Amino acid sequence: MPELPEVQTTVNGINKKVLLRTFVDVWSDWEKIIKKPKNFKEFKKIIIGKKIIKAWRRAKNVIIDLSDNYSLLIHQKMTGHLLFGKWNFINNKWIPEKRGPLDDPYNRFLHIIFFLDNGKMLALSDSRKFAKVELWKTNELLNSSEFKQIGPEPLDKDFSFEKFKKALKNKRGKIKTVLMNPKIIAGIGNIYANEALWHAKIHPEKNVVSLSEKELKLLYQAVIKVLKRSIELGGESFSDYRNIDGGKGAFDNERKVYKREGQKCSRCKTEIKRIKFNGRSSFFCPNCQILK
């Protein structure tokens, strides 16, 4: 699933290439992807003619603010990613007009396409069809219970160490599970929880209440470090995620433990292990990340 860095990379791409463009049409072969309003015809009627004002991110949601006080919310879920370009419909398939990154097999599952006034398109590729698209009045979105339940953003300028400690205060459970709870901290998923814990030398099963002040500080710094570095590298693309040009991110080259079971720890050369709890795999170095 695209996590904070991948979603931010997508948002950055939209702001660079799609701002001030106007929607002139919408196509979909999977109308269930539209969750609000439920009726695709109504969705299409409202969105045509709307101009893209800006894109931003909240947790793992892409938000595109439109004219007339509307906002488009897109959650890419497990395998979805937004793409920008131009396609032609040939033999019941959308084929990129030009050869290049959009030819990547992971980019071929187009289920909704927004046609823009400059002849380009903004499309959503999603092999498993889990993504969701919602059209909101902007104020209603900002005041929705869904938004109000989201925790603080770890890359906000005011997300201090004190705010990090406050978010974790009195939380029970394993630290990795808590880090991935969007009601506690926004945007962190399995990839970056594993990576941050490796950098901080903390075992993923360690209970939050047992973390020392020093460990909390190291973890706070590690979370910010790995998220910022991944954004610099365009996110992680060892699975489905691609940027809006269809290309891969480069964080895979710096991934320390996630999906590296059996490989040597880059810090101490001990074999990386995998354990499973709460239905998710966790990757760690048993020498660097000792469960005390």
PDB file of C-alpha atoms in Angstrom:
ATOM      1  CA  MET A   1       0.000   0.000   0.000  1.00  0.00           C
ATOM      2  CA  PRO A   2       1.302   3.494  -0.797  1.00  0.00           C
ATOM      3  CA  GLU A   3       2.314   5.073   2.516  1.00  0.00           C
ATOM      4  CA  LEU A   4       3.094   8.677   3.412  1.00  0.00           C
ATOM      5  CA  PRO A   5       6.159   9.081   1.123  1.00  0.00           C
ATOM      6  CA  GLU A   6       4.446   7.521  -1.897  1.00  0.00           C
ATOM      7  CA  VAL A   7       1.289   9.590  -1.418  1.00  0.00           C
ATOM      8  CA  GLN A   8       3.356  12.749  -0.955  1.00  0.00           C
ATOM      9  CA  THR A   9       5.302  11.928  -4.129  1.00  0.00           C
ATOM     10  CA  THR A  10       2.002  11.613  -5.987  1.00  0.00           C
ATOM     11  CA  VAL A  11       0.764  14.922  -4.561  1.00  0.00           C
ATOM     12  CA  ASN A  12       4.018  16.624  -5.557  1.00  0.00           C
ATOM     13  CA  GLY A  13       3.584  15.312  -9.086  1.00  0.00           C
ATOM     14  CA  ILE A  14       0.008  16.571  -9.342  1.00  0.00           C
ATOM     15  CA  ASN A  15       1.015  20.026  -8.092  1.00  0.00           C
ATOM     16  CA  LYS A  16       3.822  20.140 -10.635  1.00  0.00           C
ATOM     17  CA  LYS A  17       1.890  18.989 -13.696  1.00  0.00           C
ATOM     18  CA  VAL A  18      -1.889  19.262 -13.275  1.00  0.00           C
ATOM     19  CA  LEU A  19      -2.619  22.520 -11.452  1.00  0.00           C
ATOM     20  CA  LEU A  20      -5.213  24.878 -12.974  1.00  0.00           C
ATOM     21  CA  ARG A  21      -6.360  22.257 -15.450  1.00  0.00           C
ATOM     22  CA  THR A  22     -10.117  21.693 -15.804  1.00  0.00           C
ATOM     23  CA  PHE A  23     -11.943  18.363 -15.894  1.00  0.00           C
ATOM     24  CA  VAL A  24     -13.817  17.997 -19.201  1.00  0.00           C
ATOM     25  CA  ASP A  25     -14.918  14.361 -18.944  1.00  0.00           C
ATOM     26  CA  VAL A  26     -14.638  11.201 -16.809  1.00  0.00           C
ATOM     27  CA  TRP A  27     -14.520   7.539 -17.844  1.00  0.00           C
ATOM     28  CA  SER A  28     -14.711   4.424 -15.658  1.00  0.00           C
ATOM     29  CA  ASP A  29     -15.127   0.708 -16.187  1.00  0.00           C
ATOM     30  CA  TRP A  30     -15.516   0.149 -12.434  1.00  0.00           C
ATOM     31  CA  GLU A  31     -18.055   2.637 -11.159  1.00  0.00           C
ATOM     32  CA  LYS A  32     -17.951   1.080  -7.675  1.00  0.00           C
ATOM     33  CA  ILE A  33     -14.660   2.914  -7.205  1.00  0.00           C
ATOM     34  CA  ILE A  34     -16.748   6.058  -6.682  1.00  0.00           C
ATOM     35  CA  LYS A  35     -17.859   6.001  -3.047  1.00  0.00           C
ATOM     36  CA  LYS A  36     -19.271   9.534  -2.842  1.00  0.00           C
ATOM     37  CA  PRO A  37     -21.656  10.290  -4.410  1.00  0.00           C
ATOM     38  CA  LYS A  38     -22.709   6.694  -5.001  1.00  0.00           C
ATOM     39  CA  ASN A  39     -24.147   7.494  -8.425  1.00  0.00           C
ATOM     40  CA  PHE A  40     -21.471   7.777 -11.151  1.00  0.00           C
ATOM     41  CA  LYS A  41     -23.650   9.998 -13.327  1.00  0.00           C
ATOM     42  CA  GLU A  42     -24.060  12.451 -10.462  1.00  0.00           C
ATOM     43  CA  PHE A  43     -20.313  12.341  -9.774  1.00  0.00           C
ATOM     44  CA  LYS A  44     -19.591  13.030 -13.433  1.00  0.00           C
ATOM     45  CA  LYS A  45     -22.121  15.866 -13.634  1.00  0.00           C
ATOM     46  CA  ILE A  46     -20.610  17.658 -10.637  1.00  0.00           C
ATOM     47  CA  ILE A  47     -16.930  17.250 -11.472  1.00  0.00           C
ATOM     48  CA  ILE A  48     -17.001  18.251 -15.145  1.00  0.00           C
ATOM     49  CA  GLY A  49     -16.019  21.899 -15.397  1.00  0.00           C
ATOM     50  CA  LYS A  50     -14.207  21.961 -12.059  1.00  0.00           C
ATOM     51  CA  LYS A  51     -10.697  23.411 -12.047  1.00  0.00           C
ATOM     52  CA  ILE A  52      -7.834  21.843 -10.081  1.00  0.00           C
ATOM     53  CA  ILE A  53      -6.656  24.385  -7.497  1.00  0.00           C
ATOM     54  CA  LYS A  54      -4.100  22.392  -5.488  1.00  0.00           C
ATOM     55  CA  ALA A  55      -3.282  18.904  -4.238  1.00  0.00           C
ATOM     56  CA  TRP A  56      -2.310  18.001  -0.704  1.00  0.00           C
ATOM     57  CA  ARG A  57      -2.030  14.954   1.520  1.00  0.00           C
ATOM     58  CA  ARG A  58      -3.681  13.889   4.765  1.00  0.00           C
ATOM     59  CA  ALA A  59      -2.346  10.569   6.084  1.00  0.00           C
ATOM     60  CA  LYS A  60      -2.509   8.243   3.043  1.00  0.00           C
ATOM     61  CA  ASN A  61      -5.209  10.260   1.261  1.00  0.00           C
ATOM     62  CA  VAL A  62      -4.619  12.362  -1.837  1.00  0.00           C
ATOM     63  CA  ILE A  63      -6.798  15.469  -1.665  1.00  0.00           C
ATOM     64  CA  ILE A  64      -7.341  17.589  -4.783  1.00  0.00           C
ATOM     65  CA  ASP A  65      -9.044  20.897  -4.052  1.00  0.00           C
ATOM     66  CA  LEU A  66     -11.273  22.059  -6.895  1.00  0.00           C
ATOM     67  CA  SER A  67     -13.121  25.215  -7.832  1.00  0.00           C
ATOM     68  CA  ASP A  68     -16.546  25.961  -6.325  1.00  0.00           C
ATOM     69  CA  ASN A  69     -15.408  24.639  -2.916  1.00  0.00           C
ATOM     70  CA  TYR A  70     -15.234  20.968  -3.885  1.00  0.00           C
ATOM     71  CA  SER A  71     -12.484  18.478  -2.995  1.00  0.00           C
ATOM     72  CA  LEU A  72     -11.661  15.146  -4.578  1.00  0.00           C
ATOM     73  CA  LEU A  73     -10.391  12.525  -2.116  1.00  0.00           C
ATOM     74  CA  ILE A  74      -8.506   9.540  -3.508  1.00  0.00           C
ATOM     75  CA  HIS A  75      -7.244   6.716  -1.307  1.00  0.00           C
ATOM     76  CA  GLN A  76      -5.055   4.450  -3.427  1.00  0.00           C
ATOM     77  CA  LYS A  77      -5.366   1.516  -0.985  1.00  0.00           C
ATOM     78  CA  MET A  78      -3.286  -1.630  -1.642  1.00  0.00           C
ATOM     79  CA  THR A  79      -2.340  -1.451  -5.323  1.00  0.00           C
ATOM     80  CA  GLY A  80      -3.623   1.869  -6.648  1.00  0.00           C
ATOM     81  CA  HIS A  81      -1.592   4.769  -8.008  1.00  0.00           C
ATOM     82  CA  LEU A  82      -2.401   7.900  -9.975  1.00  0.00           C
ATOM     83  CA  LEU A  83      -0.881   8.469 -13.409  1.00  0.00           C
ATOM     84  CA  PHE A  84      -0.613  11.499 -15.692  1.00  0.00           C
ATOM     85  CA  GLY A  85      -0.317  11.257 -19.452  1.00  0.00           C
ATOM     86  CA  LYS A  86      -2.297  10.441 -22.555  1.00  0.00           C
ATOM     87  CA  TRP A  87      -3.770   7.134 -23.620  1.00  0.00           C
ATOM     88  CA  ASN A  88      -5.664   5.901 -26.676  1.00  0.00           C
ATOM     89  CA  PHE A  89      -8.437   3.317 -26.443  1.00  0.00           C
ATOM     90  CA  ILE A  90      -7.434   0.503 -28.817  1.00  0.00           C
ATOM     91  CA  ASN A  91      -9.011  -2.978 -28.925  1.00  0.00           C
ATOM     92  CA  ASN A  92     -10.783  -2.361 -25.602  1.00  0.00           C
ATOM     93  CA  LYS A  93      -7.533  -1.344 -23.892  1.00  0.00           C
ATOM     94  CA  TRP A  94      -6.034   1.983 -22.891  1.00  0.00           C
ATOM     95  CA  ILE A  95      -2.625   2.207 -24.569  1.00  0.00           C
ATOM     96  CA  PRO A  96      -0.130   5.004 -23.724  1.00  0.00           C
ATOM     97  CA  GLU A  97       0.279   7.372 -26.636  1.00  0.00           C
ATOM     98  CA  LYS A  98       4.059   7.451 -26.174  1.00  0.00           C
ATOM     99  CA  ARG A  99       6.475   4.702 -25.228  1.00  0.00           C
ATOM    100  CA  GLY A 100       8.030   5.115 -21.804  1.00  0.00           C
ATOM    101  CA  PRO A 101       7.377   4.514 -18.086  1.00  0.00           C
ATOM    102  CA  LEU A 102       3.598   4.334 -18.602  1.00  0.00           C
ATOM    103  CA  ASP A 103       4.213   1.029 -20.445  1.00  0.00           C
ATOM    104  CA  ASP A 104       5.183  -0.581 -17.103  1.00  0.00           C
ATOM    105  CA  PRO A 105       2.824  -3.588 -16.586  1.00  0.00           C
ATOM    106  CA  TYR A 106       1.787  -2.211 -13.180  1.00  0.00           C
ATOM    107  CA  ASN A 107       0.339   0.836 -14.972  1.00  0.00           C
ATOM    108  CA  ARG A 108      -2.125  -1.021 -17.181  1.00  0.00           C
ATOM    109  CA  PHE A 109      -5.047  -1.430 -14.750  1.00  0.00           C
ATOM    110  CA  LEU A 110      -6.843   1.838 -15.518  1.00  0.00           C
ATOM    111  CA  HIS A 111     -10.305   1.988 -13.918  1.00  0.00           C
ATOM    112  CA  ILE A 112     -11.030   5.712 -13.860  1.00  0.00           C
ATOM    113  CA  ILE A 113      -9.709   8.432 -16.163  1.00  0.00           C
ATOM    114  CA  PHE A 114     -10.191  12.175 -15.769  1.00  0.00           C
ATOM    115  CA  PHE A 115      -9.884  14.004 -19.091  1.00  0.00           C
ATOM    116  CA  LEU A 116      -8.304  17.471 -18.831  1.00  0.00           C
ATOM    117  CA  ASP A 117      -8.729  20.603 -20.907  1.00  0.00           C
ATOM    118  CA  ASN A 118      -5.189  20.382 -22.321  1.00  0.00           C
ATOM    119  CA  GLY A 119      -5.782  16.940 -23.868  1.00  0.00           C
ATOM    120  CA  LYS A 120      -3.952  15.117 -21.068  1.00  0.00           C
ATOM    121  CA  MET A 121      -5.456  12.646 -18.602  1.00  0.00           C
ATOM    122  CA  LEU A 122      -5.213  11.872 -14.893  1.00  0.00           C
ATOM    123  CA  ALA A 123      -5.845   8.163 -14.393  1.00  0.00           C
ATOM    124  CA  LEU A 124      -5.979   5.666 -11.544  1.00  0.00           C
ATOM    125  CA  SER A 125      -4.409   2.251 -12.069  1.00  0.00           C
ATOM    126  CA  ASP A 126      -5.437  -0.353  -9.503  1.00  0.00           C
ATOM    127  CA  SER A 127      -4.999  -4.079 -10.140  1.00  0.00           C
ATOM    128  CA  ARG A 128      -7.086  -5.180  -7.129  1.00  0.00           C
ATOM    129  CA  LYS A 129      -9.794  -2.503  -7.373  1.00  0.00           C
ATOM    130  CA  PHE A 130      -9.603  -1.555  -3.692  1.00  0.00           C
ATOM    131  CA  ALA A 131      -9.015   2.173  -4.235  1.00  0.00           C
ATOM    132  CA  LYS A 132     -11.742   4.693  -3.486  1.00  0.00           C
ATOM    133  CA  VAL A 133     -12.687   8.048  -4.969  1.00  0.00           C
ATOM    134  CA  GLU A 134     -14.920  10.537  -3.142  1.00  0.00           C
ATOM    135  CA  LEU A 135     -16.170  13.994  -4.102  1.00  0.00           C
ATOM    136  CA  TRP A 136     -16.848  16.266  -1.132  1.00  0.00           C
ATOM    137  CA  LYS A 137     -17.750  19.840  -0.424  1.00  0.00           C
ATOM    138  CA  THR A 138     -14.426  21.031   0.987  1.00  0.00           C
ATOM    139  CA  ASN A 139     -15.756  22.212   4.361  1.00  0.00           C
ATOM    140  CA  GLU A 140     -17.673  18.970   4.869  1.00  0.00           C
ATOM    141  CA  LEU A 141     -14.525  16.948   4.212  1.00  0.00           C
ATOM    142  CA  LEU A 142     -12.441  18.974   6.644  1.00  0.00           C
ATOM    143  CA  ASN A 143     -15.094  18.594   9.341  1.00  0.00           C
ATOM    144  CA  SER A 144     -15.875  14.926   8.662  1.00  0.00           C
ATOM    145  CA  SER A 145     -15.442  12.344  11.410  1.00  0.00           C
ATOM    146  CA  GLU A 146     -13.043  10.454   9.147  1.00  0.00           C
ATOM    147  CA  PHE A 147     -10.685  13.423   9.018  1.00  0.00           C
ATOM    148  CA  LYS A 148     -11.036  14.418  12.645  1.00  0.00           C
ATOM    149  CA  GLN A 149      -9.974  10.916  13.758  1.00  0.00           C
ATOM    150  CA  ILE A 150      -6.627  11.080  11.954  1.00  0.00           C
ATOM    151  CA  GLY A 151      -3.579  11.585  14.154  1.00  0.00           C
ATOM    152  CA  PRO A 152      -0.874  14.240  13.761  1.00  0.00           C
ATOM    153  CA  GLU A 153       1.266  14.430  10.633  1.00  0.00           C
ATOM    154  CA  PRO A 154       4.849  13.336  11.411  1.00  0.00           C
ATOM    155  CA  LEU A 155       6.382  15.717   8.866  1.00  0.00           C
ATOM    156  CA  ASP A 156       4.505  18.825   9.976  1.00  0.00           C
ATOM    157  CA  LYS A 157       6.865  21.553  11.159  1.00  0.00           C
ATOM    158  CA  ASP A 158       5.193  21.629  14.561  1.00  0.00           C
ATOM    159  CA  PHE A 159       5.455  17.848  15.097  1.00  0.00           C
ATOM    160  CA  SER A 160       7.993  18.106  17.897  1.00  0.00           C
ATOM    161  CA  PHE A 161       9.462  15.382  20.061  1.00  0.00           C
ATOM    162  CA  GLU A 162       7.044  16.447  22.803  1.00  0.00           C
ATOM    163  CA  LYS A 163       4.091  15.961  20.447  1.00  0.00           C
ATOM    164  CA  PHE A 164       5.464  12.560  19.462  1.00  0.00           C
ATOM    165  CA  LYS A 165       5.684  11.527  23.121  1.00  0.00           C
ATOM    166  CA  LYS A 166       2.189  12.844  23.747  1.00  0.00           C
ATOM    167  CA  ALA A 167       0.819  10.797  20.836  1.00  0.00           C
ATOM    168  CA  LEU A 168       2.331   7.620  22.327  1.00  0.00           C
ATOM    169  CA  LYS A 169       1.563   8.421  25.956  1.00  0.00           C
ATOM    170  CA  ASN A 170      -0.452   5.736  27.776  1.00  0.00           C
ATOM    171  CA  LYS A 171      -0.744   3.686  24.580  1.00  0.00           C
ATOM    172  CA  ARG A 172      -0.654  -0.021  25.216  1.00  0.00           C
ATOM    173  CA  GLY A 173       0.584  -2.634  22.792  1.00  0.00           C
ATOM    174  CA  LYS A 174       3.592  -3.330  20.627  1.00  0.00           C
ATOM    175  CA  ILE A 175       5.393  -0.286  19.283  1.00  0.00           C
ATOM    176  CA  LYS A 176       5.129  -1.306  15.629  1.00  0.00           C
ATOM    177  CA  THR A 177       1.374  -1.755  15.880  1.00  0.00           C
ATOM    178  CA  VAL A 178       0.995   1.623  17.583  1.00  0.00           C
ATOM    179  CA  LEU A 179       3.150   3.390  14.972  1.00  0.00           C
ATOM    180  CA  MET A 180       0.873   2.043  12.235  1.00  0.00           C
ATOM    181  CA  ASN A 181      -2.328   3.241  13.886  1.00  0.00           C
ATOM    182  CA  PRO A 182      -3.477   6.285  11.831  1.00  0.00           C
ATOM    183  CA  LYS A 183      -5.436   7.628  14.798  1.00  0.00           C
ATOM    184  CA  ILE A 184      -2.134   7.976  16.691  1.00  0.00           C
ATOM    185  CA  ILE A 185       0.265   9.079  13.930  1.00  0.00           C
ATOM    186  CA  ALA A 186      -0.781   9.633  10.321  1.00  0.00           C
ATOM    187  CA  GLY A 187       0.610   7.912   7.262  1.00  0.00           C
ATOM    188  CA  ILE A 188       2.977   5.259   8.629  1.00  0.00           C
ATOM    189  CA  GLY A 189       2.458   1.748   7.304  1.00  0.00           C
ATOM    190  CA  ASN A 190       4.322  -1.523   7.430  1.00  0.00           C
ATOM    191  CA  ILE A 191       7.296  -0.435   5.327  1.00  0.00           C
ATOM    192  CA  TYR A 192       8.301   2.651   7.261  1.00  0.00           C
ATOM    193  CA  ALA A 193       7.413   1.292  10.683  1.00  0.00           C
ATOM    194  CA  ASN A 194       9.884  -1.538  10.071  1.00  0.00           C
ATOM    195  CA  GLU A 195      12.522   0.812   8.693  1.00  0.00           C
ATOM    196  CA  ALA A 196      12.243   3.382  11.486  1.00  0.00           C
ATOM    197  CA  LEU A 197      12.452   0.706  14.180  1.00  0.00           C
ATOM    198  CA  TRP A 198      15.620  -0.684  12.604  1.00  0.00           C
ATOM    199  CA  HIS A 199      17.223   2.761  12.545  1.00  0.00           C
ATOM    200  CA  ALA A 200      16.242   3.307  16.197  1.00  0.00           C
ATOM    201  CA  LYS A 201      17.433  -0.219  17.196  1.00  0.00           C
ATOM    202  CA  ILE A 202      14.048  -1.064  18.736  1.00  0.00           C
ATOM    203  CA  HIS A 203      12.410  -4.491  18.464  1.00  0.00           C
ATOM    204  CA  PRO A 204       8.987  -4.302  16.758  1.00  0.00           C
ATOM    205  CA  GLU A 205       7.360  -6.310  19.575  1.00  0.00           C
ATOM    206  CA  LYS A 206       8.582  -4.066  22.368  1.00  0.00           C
ATOM    207  CA  ASN A 207       5.747  -2.596  24.410  1.00  0.00           C
ATOM    208  CA  VAL A 208       5.292   1.162  24.094  1.00  0.00           C
ATOM    209  CA  VAL A 209       5.135   1.688  27.861  1.00  0.00           C
ATOM    210  CA  SER A 210       8.585   0.098  28.275  1.00  0.00           C
ATOM    211  CA  LEU A 211      10.355   2.516  25.921  1.00  0.00           C
ATOM    212  CA  SER A 212      12.901   4.792  27.577  1.00  0.00           C
ATOM    213  CA  GLU A 213      13.222   8.519  26.903  1.00  0.00           C
ATOM    214  CA  LYS A 214      16.343   7.791  24.842  1.00  0.00           C
ATOM    215  CA  GLU A 215      14.573   5.143  22.764  1.00  0.00           C
ATOM    216  CA  LEU A 216      11.619   7.446  22.137  1.00  0.00           C
ATOM    217  CA  LYS A 217      13.977  10.182  20.965  1.00  0.00           C
ATOM    218  CA  LEU A 218      15.800   7.821  18.619  1.00  0.00           C
ATOM    219  CA  LEU A 219      12.508   6.559  17.235  1.00  0.00           C
ATOM    220  CA  TYR A 220      11.167  10.081  16.711  1.00  0.00           C
ATOM    221  CA  GLN A 221      14.298  10.985  14.760  1.00  0.00           C
ATOM    222  CA  ALA A 222      14.192   7.722  12.782  1.00  0.00           C
ATOM    223  CA  VAL A 223      10.558   8.167  11.727  1.00  0.00           C
ATOM    224  CA  ILE A 224      11.243  11.630  10.343  1.00  0.00           C
ATOM    225  CA  LYS A 225      14.523  10.533   8.751  1.00  0.00           C
ATOM    226  CA  VAL A 226      13.123   7.577   6.795  1.00  0.00           C
ATOM    227  CA  LEU A 227       9.978   9.405   5.674  1.00  0.00           C
ATOM    228  CA  LYS A 228      11.919  12.415   4.400  1.00  0.00           C
ATOM    229  CA  ARG A 229      14.533  10.259   2.705  1.00  0.00           C
ATOM    230  CA  SER A 230      11.913   8.183   0.930  1.00  0.00           C
ATOM    231  CA  ILE A 231      10.185  11.321  -0.376  1.00  0.00           C
ATOM    232  CA  GLU A 232      13.565  12.536  -1.677  1.00  0.00           C
ATOM    233  CA  LEU A 233      13.912   9.230  -3.540  1.00  0.00           C
ATOM    234  CA  GLY A 234      10.348   9.181  -4.878  1.00  0.00           C
ATOM    235  CA  GLY A 235       9.008   6.458  -2.603  1.00  0.00           C
ATOM    236  CA  GLU A 236       9.210   2.663  -2.628  1.00  0.00           C
ATOM    237  CA  SER A 237       8.335   0.710  -5.796  1.00  0.00           C
ATOM    238  CA  PHE A 238       9.318  -2.900  -5.177  1.00  0.00           C
ATOM    239  CA  SER A 239       5.596  -3.697  -5.529  1.00  0.00           C
ATOM    240  CA  ASP A 240       2.819  -1.833  -7.399  1.00  0.00           C
ATOM    241  CA  TYR A 241       3.490   1.823  -6.615  1.00  0.00           C
ATOM    242  CA  ARG A 242       4.587   4.135  -9.431  1.00  0.00           C
ATOM    243  CA  ASN A 243       4.777   7.946  -9.586  1.00  0.00           C
ATOM    244  CA  ILE A 244       2.399   9.931 -11.802  1.00  0.00           C
ATOM    245  CA  ASP A 245       4.783   9.621 -14.764  1.00  0.00           C
ATOM    246  CA  GLY A 246       4.633   5.840 -14.394  1.00  0.00           C
ATOM    247  CA  GLY A 247       8.173   5.513 -13.060  1.00  0.00           C
ATOM    248  CA  LYS A 248       9.598   3.805 -10.007  1.00  0.00           C
ATOM    249  CA  GLY A 249      10.766   5.358  -6.769  1.00  0.00           C
ATOM    250  CA  ALA A 250      14.305   4.612  -5.587  1.00  0.00           C
ATOM    251  CA  PHE A 251      13.844   3.993  -1.851  1.00  0.00           C
ATOM    252  CA  ASP A 252      14.212   0.273  -2.561  1.00  0.00           C
ATOM    253  CA  ASN A 253      17.965   0.894  -2.760  1.00  0.00           C
ATOM    254  CA  GLU A 254      18.024   2.064   0.868  1.00  0.00           C
ATOM    255  CA  ARG A 255      15.526  -0.348   2.414  1.00  0.00           C
ATOM    256  CA  LYS A 256      17.286  -1.897   5.430  1.00  0.00           C
ATOM    257  CA  VAL A 257      14.974  -4.643   6.708  1.00  0.00           C
ATOM    258  CA  TYR A 258      11.537  -4.642   5.082  1.00  0.00           C
ATOM    259  CA  LYS A 259      11.217  -7.750   2.868  1.00  0.00           C
ATOM    260  CA  ARG A 260      14.908  -8.556   3.444  1.00  0.00           C
ATOM    261  CA  GLU A 261      14.418 -11.747   5.465  1.00  0.00           C
ATOM    262  CA  GLY A 262      17.500 -13.949   5.247  1.00  0.00           C
ATOM    263  CA  GLN A 263      19.779 -11.154   4.081  1.00  0.00           C
ATOM    264  CA  LYS A 264      22.559  -9.674   6.188  1.00  0.00           C
ATOM    265  CA  CYS A 265      21.934  -6.603   8.323  1.00  0.00           C
ATOM    266  CA  SER A 266      23.859  -3.712   6.771  1.00  0.00           C
ATOM    267  CA  ARG A 267      24.909  -2.575  10.258  1.00  0.00           C
ATOM    268  CA  CYS A 268      26.137  -5.770  11.945  1.00  0.00           C
ATOM    269  CA  LYS A 269      25.865  -8.508   9.256  1.00  0.00           C
ATOM    270  CA  THR A 270      23.465 -10.635  11.337  1.00  0.00           C
ATOM    271  CA  GLU A 271      20.744 -12.386   9.337  1.00  0.00           C
ATOM    272  CA  ILE A 272      17.495 -10.427   9.198  1.00  0.00           C
ATOM    273  CA  LYS A 273      14.493 -12.276  10.627  1.00  0.00           C
ATOM    274  CA  ARG A 274      10.765 -12.124   9.992  1.00  0.00           C
ATOM    275  CA  ILE A 275       8.011 -12.603  12.544  1.00  0.00           C
ATOM    276  CA  LYS A 276       4.277 -12.214  12.201  1.00  0.00           C
ATOM    277  CA  PHE A 277       1.837 -10.640  14.634  1.00  0.00           C
ATOM    278  CA  ASN A 278      -1.480  -8.864  14.265  1.00  0.00           C
ATOM    279  CA  GLY A 279      -1.670 -10.319  10.786  1.00  0.00           C
ATOM    280  CA  ARG A 280       1.382  -8.397   9.516  1.00  0.00           C
ATOM    281  CA  SER A 281       4.971  -9.435   8.865  1.00  0.00           C
ATOM    282  CA  SER A 282       7.692  -7.626  10.777  1.00  0.00           C
ATOM    283  CA  PHE A 283      11.346  -7.599   9.754  1.00  0.00           C
ATOM    284  CA  PHE A 284      14.192  -6.910  12.160  1.00  0.00           C
ATOM    285  CA  CYS A 285      17.799  -7.615  13.077  1.00  0.00           C
ATOM    286  CA  PRO A 286      17.911  -9.890  16.164  1.00  0.00           C
ATOM    287  CA  ASN A 287      21.309  -8.474  17.112  1.00  0.00           C
ATOM    288  CA  CYS A 288      20.614  -4.743  16.687  1.00  0.00           C
ATOM    289  CA  GLN A 289      16.986  -4.877  17.824  1.00  0.00           C
ATOM    290  CA  ILE A 290      17.005  -6.975  20.980  1.00  0.00           C
ATOM    291  CA  LEU A 291      13.723  -7.548  22.792  1.00  0.00           C
ATOM    292  CA  LYS A 292      14.513  -6.713  26.399  1.00  0.00           C
TER     293      LYS A 292
END
